[in-house]
Amino acid sequence: MRTPRNDQLTETDRAKGRGQHVPERRCVVTGEVAPAERLVRLALGPDGGIAPDVLGKAPGRGAWIGVTRETLEAAQAKGKLKGGLARALHESHIAIPDDLGERIEAQLRRATLDRLGLESRSGTLISGNEKIEQAARRGQVRLLLHASDAGEDGRKKLAQAWRVGEGDEGSGREGLILPVDRQSLSMALGRENAVHLAVVDARAADRVLAHLSRWQFFTGWSRDAANRVSDTDSRTAGNGTASTDSEVSGA
């Protein structure tokens, strides 16, 4: 399995390395299996309505998807999504909102920005070019992030400082560009002109990447993020039977 371009292992990867069990789920669209943290849960309401539950905390039964928004909406238009959900949930009366893809994307965006806000308040996320550059050269940066409208010169300068601090010059290591501009990022963090961000704690970087990778993959924002989510050694085609909230056995 590939690791991210930042050489940052996710919590799933770390758990596997320690020999710990990692919960897995099967996508109702493709039938493929992956760690639950890399998929999106769809919750079944008491009225048969389907709603996204990206944090996986909604009560009741649920099923999982691990595809992009484009693939999801194509499957929904062809009736494949409804059929997969019906089989996984053993429920014939299911109502899927027409804007399900839009709702999922909005939840993934909010979850990622909320995570960044929590890390900022806890002190594991810093901003400001000078502050980030100093931390990077000291080898303290675990993850480097940029607003979508960040200048190329600023991105390259901080990436170079990061590589120097990691003793990794010439590797091509660089930060990730977020699917939001500086204005949206500043509002989410409660800071002025938040353009560049750096996570200075390894476990915090794992938490941020878990949310960001799902968001980027679902929207198709970054091909590298798509590879991180989908290129997993635990994925199997199986027999096409989708899983609900119960763990996939024998996977």
PDB file of C-alpha atoms in Angstrom:
ATOM      1  CA  MET A   1       0.000   0.000   0.000  1.00  0.00           C
ATOM      2  CA  ARG A   2       1.249   3.478  -0.844  1.00  0.00           C
ATOM      3  CA  THR A   3       1.781   6.060   1.865  1.00  0.00           C
ATOM      4  CA  PRO A   4       0.798   9.703   1.296  1.00  0.00           C
ATOM      5  CA  ARG A   5       3.184  12.039  -0.497  1.00  0.00           C
ATOM      6  CA  ASN A   6       3.840  13.621   2.907  1.00  0.00           C
ATOM      7  CA  ASP A   7       5.141  10.253   4.144  1.00  0.00           C
ATOM      8  CA  GLN A   8       2.378  10.570   6.716  1.00  0.00           C
ATOM      9  CA  LEU A   9       0.875   7.316   7.947  1.00  0.00           C
ATOM     10  CA  THR A  10      -2.811   7.312   8.802  1.00  0.00           C
ATOM     11  CA  GLU A  11      -4.206   5.864  12.007  1.00  0.00           C
ATOM     12  CA  THR A  12      -5.272   2.803   9.994  1.00  0.00           C
ATOM     13  CA  ASP A  13      -1.729   2.295   8.733  1.00  0.00           C
ATOM     14  CA  ARG A  14      -0.302   2.694  12.230  1.00  0.00           C
ATOM     15  CA  ALA A  15      -2.809   0.249  13.667  1.00  0.00           C
ATOM     16  CA  LYS A  16      -1.938  -2.323  11.012  1.00  0.00           C
ATOM     17  CA  GLY A  17       1.725  -1.855  11.789  1.00  0.00           C
ATOM     18  CA  ARG A  18       1.002  -2.634  15.436  1.00  0.00           C
ATOM     19  CA  GLY A  19      -0.988  -5.718  14.479  1.00  0.00           C
ATOM     20  CA  GLN A  20      -4.256  -4.195  15.684  1.00  0.00           C
ATOM     21  CA  HIS A  21      -7.609  -5.033  14.130  1.00  0.00           C
ATOM     22  CA  VAL A  22      -8.890  -2.385  11.714  1.00  0.00           C
ATOM     23  CA  PRO A  23     -12.691  -2.280  11.102  1.00  0.00           C
ATOM     24  CA  GLU A  24     -13.557  -2.666   7.441  1.00  0.00           C
ATOM     25  CA  ARG A  25     -16.736  -2.073   5.457  1.00  0.00           C
ATOM     26  CA  ARG A  26     -17.946  -2.896   1.959  1.00  0.00           C
ATOM     27  CA  CYS A  27     -19.024  -0.206  -0.487  1.00  0.00           C
ATOM     28  CA  VAL A  28     -22.624  -0.643  -1.631  1.00  0.00           C
ATOM     29  CA  VAL A  29     -21.748   0.716  -5.095  1.00  0.00           C
ATOM     30  CA  THR A  30     -18.590  -1.213  -5.996  1.00  0.00           C
ATOM     31  CA  GLY A  31     -18.654  -4.125  -3.544  1.00  0.00           C
ATOM     32  CA  GLU A  32     -15.043  -3.350  -2.596  1.00  0.00           C
ATOM     33  CA  VAL A  33     -13.777  -3.467   0.982  1.00  0.00           C
ATOM     34  CA  ALA A  34     -11.702  -0.788   2.725  1.00  0.00           C
ATOM     35  CA  PRO A  35     -11.049   0.535   6.248  1.00  0.00           C
ATOM     36  CA  ALA A  36     -14.165   2.221   7.586  1.00  0.00           C
ATOM     37  CA  GLU A  37     -12.365   5.537   8.152  1.00  0.00           C
ATOM     38  CA  ARG A  38     -11.849   5.831   4.390  1.00  0.00           C
ATOM     39  CA  LEU A  39     -15.524   5.377   3.512  1.00  0.00           C
ATOM     40  CA  VAL A  40     -18.649   7.460   4.048  1.00  0.00           C
ATOM     41  CA  ARG A  41     -21.550   6.094   6.061  1.00  0.00           C
ATOM     42  CA  LEU A  42     -25.135   6.523   4.867  1.00  0.00           C
ATOM     43  CA  ALA A  43     -27.673   6.344   7.683  1.00  0.00           C
ATOM     44  CA  LEU A  44     -31.191   4.933   7.350  1.00  0.00           C
ATOM     45  CA  GLY A  45     -33.808   7.043   9.083  1.00  0.00           C
ATOM     46  CA  PRO A  46     -36.977   5.691  10.711  1.00  0.00           C
ATOM     47  CA  ASP A  47     -38.981   6.909   7.707  1.00  0.00           C
ATOM     48  CA  GLY A  48     -36.733   5.082   5.248  1.00  0.00           C
ATOM     49  CA  GLY A  49     -34.860   8.219   4.259  1.00  0.00           C
ATOM     50  CA  ILE A  50     -31.131   8.039   3.548  1.00  0.00           C
ATOM     51  CA  ALA A  51     -28.841  10.737   4.937  1.00  0.00           C
ATOM     52  CA  PRO A  52     -25.051  11.138   4.965  1.00  0.00           C
ATOM     53  CA  ASP A  53     -23.323  10.484   8.283  1.00  0.00           C
ATOM     54  CA  VAL A  54     -19.660  11.268   7.645  1.00  0.00           C
ATOM     55  CA  LEU A  55     -18.780  11.146  11.350  1.00  0.00           C
ATOM     56  CA  GLY A  56     -20.397   7.725  11.690  1.00  0.00           C
ATOM     57  CA  LYS A  57     -22.361   8.668  14.812  1.00  0.00           C
ATOM     58  CA  ALA A  58     -25.998   8.670  13.693  1.00  0.00           C
ATOM     59  CA  PRO A  59     -28.168   6.036  15.420  1.00  0.00           C
ATOM     60  CA  GLY A  60     -29.772   3.149  13.581  1.00  0.00           C
ATOM     61  CA  ARG A  61     -28.671   1.111  10.624  1.00  0.00           C
ATOM     62  CA  GLY A  62     -26.268   2.323   7.983  1.00  0.00           C
ATOM     63  CA  ALA A  63     -24.370   1.316   4.859  1.00  0.00           C
ATOM     64  CA  TRP A  64     -21.153   2.581   3.319  1.00  0.00           C
ATOM     65  CA  ILE A  65     -19.823   4.075   0.093  1.00  0.00           C
ATOM     66  CA  GLY A  66     -16.250   4.517  -1.137  1.00  0.00           C
ATOM     67  CA  VAL A  67     -16.665   6.285  -4.480  1.00  0.00           C
ATOM     68  CA  THR A  68     -16.366   9.786  -5.878  1.00  0.00           C
ATOM     69  CA  ARG A  69     -19.353  12.099  -6.129  1.00  0.00           C
ATOM     70  CA  GLU A  70     -19.414  11.648  -9.899  1.00  0.00           C
ATOM     71  CA  THR A  71     -19.574   7.850  -9.563  1.00  0.00           C
ATOM     72  CA  LEU A  72     -22.157   8.067  -6.793  1.00  0.00           C
ATOM     73  CA  GLU A  73     -24.483  10.286  -8.796  1.00  0.00           C
ATOM     74  CA  ALA A  74     -24.138   8.056 -11.856  1.00  0.00           C
ATOM     75  CA  ALA A  75     -25.023   5.017  -9.727  1.00  0.00           C
ATOM     76  CA  GLN A  76     -27.957   6.914  -8.252  1.00  0.00           C
ATOM     77  CA  ALA A  77     -29.273   7.875 -11.691  1.00  0.00           C
ATOM     78  CA  LYS A  78     -29.108   4.242 -12.868  1.00  0.00           C
ATOM     79  CA  GLY A  79     -30.779   2.870  -9.721  1.00  0.00           C
ATOM     80  CA  LYS A  80     -27.612   0.982  -8.741  1.00  0.00           C
ATOM     81  CA  LEU A  81     -27.223   2.918  -5.487  1.00  0.00           C
ATOM     82  CA  LYS A  82     -30.790   2.224  -4.388  1.00  0.00           C
ATOM     83  CA  GLY A  83     -30.422  -1.456  -5.208  1.00  0.00           C
ATOM     84  CA  GLY A  84     -27.179  -1.710  -3.269  1.00  0.00           C
ATOM     85  CA  LEU A  85     -28.651   0.040  -0.258  1.00  0.00           C
ATOM     86  CA  ALA A  86     -31.768  -2.129  -0.351  1.00  0.00           C
ATOM     87  CA  ARG A  87     -29.658  -5.296  -0.295  1.00  0.00           C
ATOM     88  CA  ALA A  88     -27.276  -4.054   2.376  1.00  0.00           C
ATOM     89  CA  LEU A  89     -29.983  -2.738   4.682  1.00  0.00           C
ATOM     90  CA  HIS A  90     -32.581  -5.434   3.900  1.00  0.00           C
ATOM     91  CA  GLU A  91     -35.050  -2.634   3.329  1.00  0.00           C
ATOM     92  CA  SER A  92     -37.243  -2.271   0.261  1.00  0.00           C
ATOM     93  CA  HIS A  93     -38.670   1.177   1.012  1.00  0.00           C
ATOM     94  CA  ILE A  94     -35.734   3.556   0.746  1.00  0.00           C
ATOM     95  CA  ALA A  95     -35.876   7.258  -0.122  1.00  0.00           C
ATOM     96  CA  ILE A  96     -32.643   8.769  -1.445  1.00  0.00           C
ATOM     97  CA  PRO A  97     -32.541  12.581  -1.718  1.00  0.00           C
ATOM     98  CA  ASP A  98     -31.756  13.890  -5.189  1.00  0.00           C
ATOM     99  CA  ASP A  99     -28.977  16.064  -3.752  1.00  0.00           C
ATOM    100  CA  LEU A 100     -27.281  13.279  -1.764  1.00  0.00           C
ATOM    101  CA  GLY A 101     -23.898  13.967  -3.393  1.00  0.00           C
ATOM    102  CA  GLU A 102     -24.117  17.642  -2.535  1.00  0.00           C
ATOM    103  CA  ARG A 103     -25.055  16.844   1.067  1.00  0.00           C
ATOM    104  CA  ILE A 104     -22.138  14.434   1.464  1.00  0.00           C
ATOM    105  CA  GLU A 105     -19.694  16.956   0.050  1.00  0.00           C
ATOM    106  CA  ALA A 106     -20.980  19.660   2.413  1.00  0.00           C
ATOM    107  CA  GLN A 107     -20.601  17.362   5.421  1.00  0.00           C
ATOM    108  CA  LEU A 108     -17.079  16.326   4.402  1.00  0.00           C
ATOM    109  CA  ARG A 109     -16.106  19.966   3.995  1.00  0.00           C
ATOM    110  CA  ARG A 110     -17.528  20.898   7.382  1.00  0.00           C
ATOM    111  CA  ALA A 111     -15.918  17.909   9.122  1.00  0.00           C
ATOM    112  CA  THR A 112     -12.491  18.797   7.714  1.00  0.00           C
ATOM    113  CA  LEU A 113     -12.714  22.480   8.562  1.00  0.00           C
ATOM    114  CA  ASP A 114     -14.018  21.669  12.034  1.00  0.00           C
ATOM    115  CA  ARG A 115     -11.067  19.312  12.538  1.00  0.00           C
ATOM    116  CA  LEU A 116      -8.651  22.056  11.516  1.00  0.00           C
ATOM    117  CA  GLY A 117     -10.372  24.408  13.939  1.00  0.00           C
ATOM    118  CA  LEU A 118     -10.027  21.929  16.797  1.00  0.00           C
ATOM    119  CA  GLU A 119      -6.334  21.413  16.062  1.00  0.00           C
ATOM    120  CA  SER A 120      -5.831  25.164  15.901  1.00  0.00           C
ATOM    121  CA  ARG A 121      -7.425  25.669  19.309  1.00  0.00           C
ATOM    122  CA  SER A 122      -5.374  22.835  20.802  1.00  0.00           C
ATOM    123  CA  GLY A 123      -2.127  24.337  19.527  1.00  0.00           C
ATOM    124  CA  THR A 124      -1.209  21.543  17.112  1.00  0.00           C
ATOM    125  CA  LEU A 125      -1.865  23.704  14.041  1.00  0.00           C
ATOM    126  CA  ILE A 126       0.004  26.923  13.300  1.00  0.00           C
ATOM    127  CA  SER A 127      -0.305  29.587  10.602  1.00  0.00           C
ATOM    128  CA  GLY A 128       1.744  32.466   9.257  1.00  0.00           C
ATOM    129  CA  ASN A 129       4.618  32.183   6.801  1.00  0.00           C
ATOM    130  CA  GLU A 130       7.416  33.083   9.206  1.00  0.00           C
ATOM    131  CA  LYS A 131       6.173  30.876  12.018  1.00  0.00           C
ATOM    132  CA  ILE A 132       5.682  27.904   9.696  1.00  0.00           C
ATOM    133  CA  GLU A 133       9.071  28.364   8.039  1.00  0.00           C
ATOM    134  CA  GLN A 134      10.847  28.376  11.410  1.00  0.00           C
ATOM    135  CA  ALA A 135       8.998  25.259  12.568  1.00  0.00           C
ATOM    136  CA  ALA A 136       9.656  23.539   9.242  1.00  0.00           C
ATOM    137  CA  ARG A 137      13.406  24.187   9.350  1.00  0.00           C
ATOM    138  CA  ARG A 138      13.487  22.784  12.881  1.00  0.00           C
ATOM    139  CA  GLY A 139      11.877  19.561  11.688  1.00  0.00           C
ATOM    140  CA  GLN A 140       8.679  20.171  13.642  1.00  0.00           C
ATOM    141  CA  VAL A 141       6.156  20.163  10.773  1.00  0.00           C
ATOM    142  CA  ARG A 142       4.223  16.955  10.232  1.00  0.00           C
ATOM    143  CA  LEU A 143       1.791  18.222   7.581  1.00  0.00           C
ATOM    144  CA  LEU A 144       1.837  21.336   5.398  1.00  0.00           C
ATOM    145  CA  LEU A 145      -1.401  22.781   3.982  1.00  0.00           C
ATOM    146  CA  HIS A 146      -2.261  25.715   1.698  1.00  0.00           C
ATOM    147  CA  ALA A 147      -5.438  27.558   0.758  1.00  0.00           C
ATOM    148  CA  SER A 148      -6.478  27.020  -2.859  1.00  0.00           C
ATOM    149  CA  ASP A 149      -5.555  30.606  -3.754  1.00  0.00           C
ATOM    150  CA  ALA A 150      -2.177  30.578  -1.994  1.00  0.00           C
ATOM    151  CA  GLY A 151       0.638  31.946  -4.141  1.00  0.00           C
ATOM    152  CA  GLU A 152       3.005  29.484  -5.781  1.00  0.00           C
ATOM    153  CA  ASP A 153       6.088  31.277  -4.457  1.00  0.00           C
ATOM    154  CA  GLY A 154       4.861  31.014  -0.881  1.00  0.00           C
ATOM    155  CA  ARG A 155       4.026  27.323  -1.277  1.00  0.00           C
ATOM    156  CA  LYS A 156       7.431  26.519  -2.764  1.00  0.00           C
ATOM    157  CA  LYS A 157       9.328  28.463  -0.108  1.00  0.00           C
ATOM    158  CA  LEU A 158       7.609  26.654   2.767  1.00  0.00           C
ATOM    159  CA  ALA A 159       7.924  23.277   1.063  1.00  0.00           C
ATOM    160  CA  GLN A 160      11.653  23.854   0.644  1.00  0.00           C
ATOM    161  CA  ALA A 161      11.982  24.756   4.343  1.00  0.00           C
ATOM    162  CA  TRP A 162      10.069  21.578   5.211  1.00  0.00           C
ATOM    163  CA  ARG A 163      12.373  19.418   3.107  1.00  0.00           C
ATOM    164  CA  VAL A 164      15.427  21.019   4.688  1.00  0.00           C
ATOM    165  CA  GLY A 165      14.086  20.409   8.181  1.00  0.00           C
ATOM    166  CA  GLU A 166      13.374  16.774   7.362  1.00  0.00           C
ATOM    167  CA  GLY A 167      16.731  16.234   5.670  1.00  0.00           C
ATOM    168  CA  ASP A 168      14.731  15.378   2.577  1.00  0.00           C
ATOM    169  CA  GLU A 169      16.000  17.839  -0.022  1.00  0.00           C
ATOM    170  CA  GLY A 170      15.471  16.768  -3.604  1.00  0.00           C
ATOM    171  CA  SER A 171      12.536  14.510  -2.677  1.00  0.00           C
ATOM    172  CA  GLY A 172       9.851  16.721  -4.190  1.00  0.00           C
ATOM    173  CA  ARG A 173       7.917  16.648  -0.912  1.00  0.00           C
ATOM    174  CA  GLU A 174       5.358  19.437  -0.816  1.00  0.00           C
ATOM    175  CA  GLY A 175       2.262  20.529   1.003  1.00  0.00           C
ATOM    176  CA  LEU A 176      -1.351  19.759   0.156  1.00  0.00           C
ATOM    177  CA  ILE A 177      -3.625  22.358  -1.404  1.00  0.00           C
ATOM    178  CA  LEU A 178      -7.003  22.517   0.321  1.00  0.00           C
ATOM    179  CA  PRO A 179     -10.260  22.728  -1.672  1.00  0.00           C
ATOM    180  CA  VAL A 180     -11.068  26.109  -0.033  1.00  0.00           C
ATOM    181  CA  ASP A 181      -9.712  29.608  -0.494  1.00  0.00           C
ATOM    182  CA  ARG A 182      -8.133  31.799   2.157  1.00  0.00           C
ATOM    183  CA  GLN A 183     -11.370  33.593   2.982  1.00  0.00           C
ATOM    184  CA  SER A 184     -13.245  30.360   3.769  1.00  0.00           C
ATOM    185  CA  LEU A 185     -10.246  29.004   5.651  1.00  0.00           C
ATOM    186  CA  SER A 186      -9.876  32.171   7.708  1.00  0.00           C
ATOM    187  CA  MET A 187     -13.558  32.109   8.646  1.00  0.00           C
ATOM    188  CA  ALA A 188     -13.376  28.458   9.665  1.00  0.00           C
ATOM    189  CA  LEU A 189     -10.332  29.018  11.877  1.00  0.00           C
ATOM    190  CA  GLY A 190     -11.328  32.417  13.232  1.00  0.00           C
ATOM    191  CA  ARG A 191      -8.050  33.893  12.006  1.00  0.00           C
ATOM    192  CA  GLU A 192      -7.162  36.699   9.652  1.00  0.00           C
ATOM    193  CA  ASN A 193      -5.638  35.795   6.297  1.00  0.00           C
ATOM    194  CA  ALA A 194      -5.136  32.058   6.920  1.00  0.00           C
ATOM    195  CA  VAL A 195      -3.276  31.053   3.752  1.00  0.00           C
ATOM    196  CA  HIS A 196      -0.673  28.519   4.867  1.00  0.00           C
ATOM    197  CA  LEU A 197      -1.100  26.040   7.722  1.00  0.00           C
ATOM    198  CA  ALA A 198       1.177  23.510   9.362  1.00  0.00           C
ATOM    199  CA  VAL A 199       0.342  20.661  11.729  1.00  0.00           C
ATOM    200  CA  VAL A 200       3.127  20.119  14.251  1.00  0.00           C
ATOM    201  CA  ASP A 201       1.927  16.908  15.883  1.00  0.00           C
ATOM    202  CA  ALA A 202       1.980  13.478  14.190  1.00  0.00           C
ATOM    203  CA  ARG A 203      -1.318  12.199  15.588  1.00  0.00           C
ATOM    204  CA  ALA A 204      -3.006  15.515  14.788  1.00  0.00           C
ATOM    205  CA  ALA A 205      -1.720  15.212  11.218  1.00  0.00           C
ATOM    206  CA  ASP A 206      -3.273  11.729  11.042  1.00  0.00           C
ATOM    207  CA  ARG A 207      -6.610  13.118  12.200  1.00  0.00           C
ATOM    208  CA  VAL A 208      -6.554  15.931   9.663  1.00  0.00           C
ATOM    209  CA  LEU A 209      -5.519  13.636   6.814  1.00  0.00           C
ATOM    210  CA  ALA A 210      -8.301  11.161   7.626  1.00  0.00           C
ATOM    211  CA  HIS A 211     -10.895  13.889   7.001  1.00  0.00           C
ATOM    212  CA  LEU A 212      -9.083  15.679   4.200  1.00  0.00           C
ATOM    213  CA  SER A 213      -8.374  12.553   2.154  1.00  0.00           C
ATOM    214  CA  ARG A 214     -12.055  11.523   2.138  1.00  0.00           C
ATOM    215  CA  TRP A 215     -13.135  15.019   1.153  1.00  0.00           C
ATOM    216  CA  GLN A 216     -10.569  15.331  -1.622  1.00  0.00           C
ATOM    217  CA  PHE A 217     -11.297  11.857  -2.953  1.00  0.00           C
ATOM    218  CA  PHE A 218     -15.074  12.350  -3.000  1.00  0.00           C
ATOM    219  CA  THR A 219     -14.800  15.651  -4.869  1.00  0.00           C
ATOM    220  CA  GLY A 220     -12.019  14.482  -7.178  1.00  0.00           C
ATOM    221  CA  TRP A 221      -9.929  17.456  -6.025  1.00  0.00           C
ATOM    222  CA  SER A 222      -6.634  15.547  -5.856  1.00  0.00           C
ATOM    223  CA  ARG A 223      -5.550  12.401  -7.652  1.00  0.00           C
ATOM    224  CA  ASP A 224      -2.995  11.710  -4.930  1.00  0.00           C
ATOM    225  CA  ALA A 225      -5.732  11.798  -2.317  1.00  0.00           C
ATOM    226  CA  ALA A 226      -7.762   9.387  -4.416  1.00  0.00           C
ATOM    227  CA  ASN A 227      -4.839   6.993  -4.463  1.00  0.00           C
ATOM    228  CA  ARG A 228      -4.471   7.208  -0.697  1.00  0.00           C
ATOM    229  CA  VAL A 229      -8.086   6.267  -0.179  1.00  0.00           C
ATOM    230  CA  SER A 230      -8.506   3.624  -2.836  1.00  0.00           C
ATOM    231  CA  ASP A 231      -5.083   1.986  -3.149  1.00  0.00           C
ATOM    232  CA  THR A 232      -5.311  -0.232  -0.078  1.00  0.00           C
ATOM    233  CA  ASP A 233      -4.082  -3.785   0.303  1.00  0.00           C
ATOM    234  CA  SER A 234      -7.219  -4.732   2.227  1.00  0.00           C
ATOM    235  CA  ARG A 235      -9.540  -3.959  -0.667  1.00  0.00           C
ATOM    236  CA  THR A 236     -11.132  -6.980  -2.340  1.00  0.00           C
ATOM    237  CA  ALA A 237     -13.799  -7.264  -4.970  1.00  0.00           C
ATOM    238  CA  GLY A 238     -15.655  -9.931  -3.010  1.00  0.00           C
ATOM    239  CA  ASN A 239     -18.946 -11.184  -4.314  1.00  0.00           C
ATOM    240  CA  GLY A 240     -20.519  -7.757  -4.644  1.00  0.00           C
ATOM    241  CA  THR A 241     -22.501  -8.046  -1.400  1.00  0.00           C
ATOM    242  CA  ALA A 242     -22.398  -4.745   0.445  1.00  0.00           C
ATOM    243  CA  SER A 243     -21.895  -4.536   4.182  1.00  0.00           C
ATOM    244  CA  THR A 244     -23.903  -2.545   6.694  1.00  0.00           C
ATOM    245  CA  ASP A 245     -22.512  -1.362  10.036  1.00  0.00           C
ATOM    246  CA  SER A 246     -21.340  -4.846  10.949  1.00  0.00           C
ATOM    247  CA  GLU A 247     -17.665  -5.475  10.306  1.00  0.00           C
ATOM    248  CA  VAL A 248     -16.733  -7.449   7.205  1.00  0.00           C
ATOM    249  CA  SER A 249     -15.765 -10.918   8.306  1.00  0.00           C
ATOM    250  CA  GLY A 250     -12.796 -12.695   6.849  1.00  0.00           C
ATOM    251  CA  ALA A 251     -11.532  -9.566   5.115  1.00  0.00           C
TER     252      ALA A 251
END
